[in-house]
Short mmCIF file of C-alpha atoms in Angstrom, two decimals:
data_model
loop_
_atom_site.label_atom_id
_atom_site.label_comp_id
_atom_site.label_asym_id
_atom_site.label_seq_id
_atom_site.Cartn_x
_atom_site.Cartn_y
_atom_site.Cartn_z
CA MET A 9 -54.53 -26.15 -19.79
CA SER A 10 -53.19 -23.49 -22.10
CA ALA A 11 -55.33 -20.60 -23.29
CA LEU A 12 -55.03 -21.83 -26.88
CA PHE A 13 -56.15 -25.34 -25.94
CA ASP A 14 -59.16 -23.85 -24.15
CA ARG A 15 -60.14 -21.74 -27.17
CA VAL A 16 -59.62 -24.56 -29.68
CA SER A 17 -61.63 -26.98 -27.55
CA ARG A 18 -64.48 -24.52 -27.09
CA LEU A 19 -64.74 -23.73 -30.80
CA PHE A 20 -64.34 -27.36 -31.89
CA ASP A 21 -66.94 -28.62 -29.41
CA ALA A 22 -69.43 -25.96 -30.50
CA SER A 23 -69.14 -26.73 -34.22
CA HIS A 24 -69.93 -30.44 -34.58
CA HIS A 25 -73.05 -29.48 -36.54
CA ILE A 26 -70.86 -28.30 -39.43
CA GLY A 27 -70.11 -31.92 -40.35
CA ILE A 28 -67.82 -32.24 -43.38
CA GLU A 29 -68.44 -28.83 -44.96
CA GLY A 30 -65.44 -27.96 -47.13
CA ILE A 31 -64.55 -31.62 -47.74
CA ARG A 32 -65.44 -33.53 -50.89
CA ASP A 33 -66.89 -36.89 -49.84
CA ASP A 34 -66.23 -39.49 -52.56
CA SER A 35 -68.49 -42.25 -51.26
CA ALA A 36 -70.58 -42.08 -54.45
CA TRP A 37 -67.75 -43.40 -56.60
CA ALA A 38 -65.14 -44.92 -54.27
CA GLY A 39 -64.85 -48.58 -55.25
CA GLY A 40 -64.32 -51.70 -53.16
CA ALA A 41 -64.37 -52.22 -49.42
CA LEU A 42 -63.51 -49.14 -47.38
CA ARG A 43 -60.45 -49.15 -45.13
CA ASP A 44 -60.48 -47.13 -41.91
CA ALA A 45 -57.73 -44.54 -41.57
CA ALA A 46 -56.91 -41.46 -39.49
CA VAL A 47 -54.67 -38.40 -39.66
CA LEU A 48 -53.39 -36.07 -36.97
CA MET A 49 -53.97 -32.34 -37.34
CA ALA A 50 -51.17 -31.24 -35.00
CA VAL A 51 -51.36 -27.58 -33.96
CA THR A 52 -48.37 -26.00 -32.25
CA ASP A 53 -49.25 -24.40 -28.93
CA SER A 54 -47.71 -20.96 -29.33
CA ALA A 55 -48.61 -17.29 -29.69
CA GLU A 56 -48.58 -17.82 -33.46
CA PRO A 57 -49.75 -21.42 -33.77
CA GLY A 58 -49.15 -23.46 -36.88
CA LEU A 59 -50.23 -26.73 -38.43
CA LEU A 60 -47.63 -29.49 -38.93
CA LEU A 61 -47.62 -30.91 -42.45
CA THR A 62 -45.38 -33.29 -44.37
CA HIS A 63 -44.24 -33.92 -47.91
CA ARG A 64 -44.51 -37.54 -48.99
CA PRO A 65 -41.33 -38.98 -50.57
CA GLN A 66 -41.13 -38.85 -54.36
CA SER A 67 -40.38 -42.58 -54.28
CA MET A 68 -43.81 -43.48 -52.92
CA ALA A 69 -46.16 -45.24 -55.31
CA ALA A 70 -49.22 -43.36 -54.04
CA HIS A 71 -49.36 -39.55 -54.05
CA PRO A 72 -45.58 -38.96 -54.32
CA GLY A 73 -44.42 -35.55 -53.15
CA GLN A 74 -47.85 -34.43 -52.00
CA VAL A 75 -48.43 -32.48 -48.81
CA SER A 76 -50.21 -34.54 -46.17
CA PHE A 77 -50.91 -34.90 -42.49
CA PRO A 78 -49.19 -37.71 -40.60
CA GLY A 79 -51.56 -40.64 -40.69
CA GLY A 80 -52.50 -44.00 -42.13
CA LYS A 81 -54.63 -47.10 -41.79
CA LEU A 82 -56.00 -48.27 -38.46
CA GLU A 83 -54.41 -51.41 -37.09
CA ALA A 84 -56.35 -54.15 -35.31
CA GLY A 85 -57.90 -52.89 -32.09
CA GLU A 86 -57.17 -49.21 -32.77
CA ASP A 87 -59.58 -46.30 -32.81
CA PRO A 88 -58.85 -43.20 -34.93
CA VAL A 89 -57.12 -41.34 -32.08
CA ALA A 90 -54.76 -44.23 -31.34
CA ALA A 91 -53.96 -44.66 -35.05
CA ALA A 92 -53.32 -40.93 -35.59
CA LEU A 93 -50.98 -40.81 -32.57
CA ARG A 94 -49.11 -43.94 -33.67
CA GLU A 95 -48.65 -42.65 -37.21
CA ALA A 96 -47.45 -39.24 -35.98
CA GLU A 97 -44.88 -40.98 -33.82
CA GLU A 98 -43.76 -43.23 -36.68
CA GLU A 99 -43.55 -40.44 -39.25
CA LEU A 100 -42.35 -37.45 -37.20
CA ALA A 101 -41.24 -38.97 -33.85
CA ILE A 102 -43.96 -37.07 -31.98
CA PRO A 103 -44.42 -38.82 -28.62
CA PRO A 104 -48.13 -39.58 -28.05
CA ALA A 105 -47.84 -38.21 -24.52
CA GLN A 106 -46.91 -34.81 -26.00
CA VAL A 107 -50.19 -34.54 -27.93
CA ARG A 108 -53.20 -33.03 -26.17
CA ILE A 109 -56.21 -34.36 -28.03
CA VAL A 110 -59.01 -31.88 -28.72
CA GLY A 111 -61.27 -34.34 -30.54
CA SER A 112 -62.08 -36.12 -33.78
CA ALA A 113 -63.81 -34.58 -36.77
CA ARG A 114 -66.47 -36.44 -38.72
CA SER A 115 -65.09 -39.18 -40.95
CA PHE A 116 -65.50 -39.04 -44.73
CA VAL A 117 -64.81 -41.30 -47.72
CA THR A 118 -61.87 -40.65 -50.04
CA GLY A 119 -61.67 -41.63 -53.68
CA THR A 120 -58.84 -44.01 -52.80
CA GLY A 121 -61.21 -46.07 -50.66
CA PHE A 122 -60.50 -44.85 -47.14
CA ASN A 123 -62.99 -43.96 -44.43
CA LEU A 124 -60.84 -41.18 -43.03
CA THR A 125 -61.11 -39.55 -39.61
CA PRO A 126 -59.15 -36.34 -38.89
CA VAL A 127 -58.00 -36.02 -35.25
CA LEU A 128 -57.19 -32.59 -33.81
CA GLY A 129 -54.52 -32.13 -31.14
CA LEU A 130 -52.07 -29.58 -29.75
CA VAL A 131 -48.33 -30.19 -29.46
CA PRO A 132 -45.63 -28.10 -27.73
CA ALA A 133 -44.19 -25.34 -29.89
CA ASP A 134 -40.62 -26.46 -29.12
CA LEU A 135 -41.24 -30.12 -29.92
CA THR A 136 -38.31 -31.81 -31.69
CA ILE A 137 -39.44 -33.23 -35.04
CA THR A 138 -37.45 -36.11 -36.54
CA PRO A 139 -39.00 -37.30 -39.81
CA ASP A 140 -38.66 -40.91 -40.93
CA PRO A 141 -37.19 -40.62 -44.45
CA ARG A 142 -39.04 -43.75 -45.55
CA GLU A 143 -42.37 -41.97 -45.05
CA VAL A 144 -41.55 -38.25 -44.97
CA GLU A 145 -39.35 -36.33 -47.40
CA ASP A 146 -39.76 -33.04 -45.55
CA TRP A 147 -42.04 -31.31 -43.07
CA PHE A 148 -43.11 -27.73 -42.40
CA GLU A 149 -45.31 -25.66 -40.10
CA ALA A 150 -47.90 -23.51 -41.85
CA PRO A 151 -49.38 -20.65 -39.80
CA LEU A 152 -52.98 -21.19 -38.71
CA ARG A 153 -53.58 -17.52 -39.41
CA PHE A 154 -52.90 -18.25 -43.09
CA VAL A 155 -54.28 -21.74 -43.72
CA LEU A 156 -57.56 -21.19 -41.86
CA ASP A 157 -58.22 -17.91 -43.67
CA GLN A 158 -60.69 -18.88 -46.41
CA ARG A 159 -59.43 -16.04 -48.58
CA ASN A 160 -56.37 -18.24 -49.14
CA HIS A 161 -58.46 -21.23 -50.30
CA VAL A 162 -58.67 -21.51 -54.09
CA ALA A 163 -61.42 -23.62 -55.69
CA LYS A 164 -60.10 -25.85 -58.48
CA MET A 165 -61.31 -28.66 -60.74
CA GLY A 166 -59.30 -31.76 -61.56
CA ASP A 167 -59.45 -35.24 -63.03
CA PHE A 168 -59.79 -37.93 -60.38
CA GLY A 169 -60.10 -41.42 -61.82
CA GLY A 170 -61.86 -40.08 -64.90
CA HIS A 171 -64.18 -37.85 -62.88
CA GLN A 172 -63.98 -34.05 -63.10
CA LEU A 173 -64.30 -33.05 -59.46
CA PRO A 174 -63.75 -29.92 -57.36
CA TYR A 175 -60.93 -29.58 -54.86
CA THR A 176 -59.32 -26.90 -52.72
CA GLU A 177 -55.78 -25.58 -53.10
CA ILE A 178 -53.82 -23.58 -50.52
CA VAL A 179 -50.32 -22.35 -51.37
CA TRP A 180 -48.05 -21.15 -48.58
CA GLU A 181 -44.40 -20.21 -49.26
CA GLY A 182 -44.19 -22.57 -52.21
CA HIS A 183 -45.91 -25.48 -50.46
CA ARG A 184 -48.91 -26.59 -52.52
CA ILE A 185 -51.55 -28.02 -50.21
CA TRP A 186 -54.43 -29.59 -52.11
CA GLY A 187 -56.82 -32.51 -52.38
CA ILE A 188 -57.75 -34.37 -49.20
CA THR A 189 -55.32 -32.43 -47.01
CA ALA A 190 -56.62 -29.04 -48.15
CA GLY A 191 -60.19 -30.30 -47.75
CA ILE A 192 -59.50 -31.22 -44.13
CA ILE A 193 -58.02 -27.77 -43.54
CA ALA A 194 -61.01 -26.14 -45.26
CA ASN A 195 -63.34 -28.07 -42.98
CA LEU A 196 -61.32 -26.98 -39.95
CA SER A 197 -61.62 -23.37 -41.15
CA HIS A 198 -65.40 -23.70 -40.87
CA ARG A 199 -65.07 -25.02 -37.32
CA LEU A 200 -62.32 -22.74 -35.96
CA ALA A 201 -62.75 -19.06 -36.80
CA TRP A 202 -59.11 -18.05 -36.92
CA GLU A 203 -59.79 -14.45 -35.80
CA GLU A 204 -61.50 -15.67 -32.64
CA LEU A 205 -59.00 -18.49 -32.17
CA LEU A 206 -55.91 -16.33 -32.29
CA ASP A 207 -57.16 -13.02 -30.98
CA GLY A 208 -59.77 -14.18 -28.51
#
């Protein structure tokens, strides 16, 4: 095991009590039957680790152009880890065998009707990324040192289905990370103290 994997695992295992702090759970107003989904929070295993993120194509009907994690709905017989690994392979050609799973965060309900589970894993720093243009317009690696630093998290308010609700925004080198994706990162920032993670 790498030193980073050891530190991430220790901090993640010790912080389950934090729950979904930093995430806005929309179960109070999400309509209809919930659909199970998962995303992969892929951290690069390097001296300066980063988080792999994608831009959704502008042609997509839902959330065009937004920054997101690779992920999607669970298929029959899948658990969140299997779904997150499958989606990461489909979207970014990340082989499941190259992902070292740390664990799953607590699931939460999105306003779009998903019961979403974030899955945390480490991938090699030199991993070749090949995005599927049907699902990914572009991808980037944002430094953990930046995105987990809560001083870079900006509290905002926005209209979501006629509801004025709070959300988090993180801007790194022109990439606007907000909504569900920023909420997941904010939650991770409560679970992984970046100073201890990177300098420990």
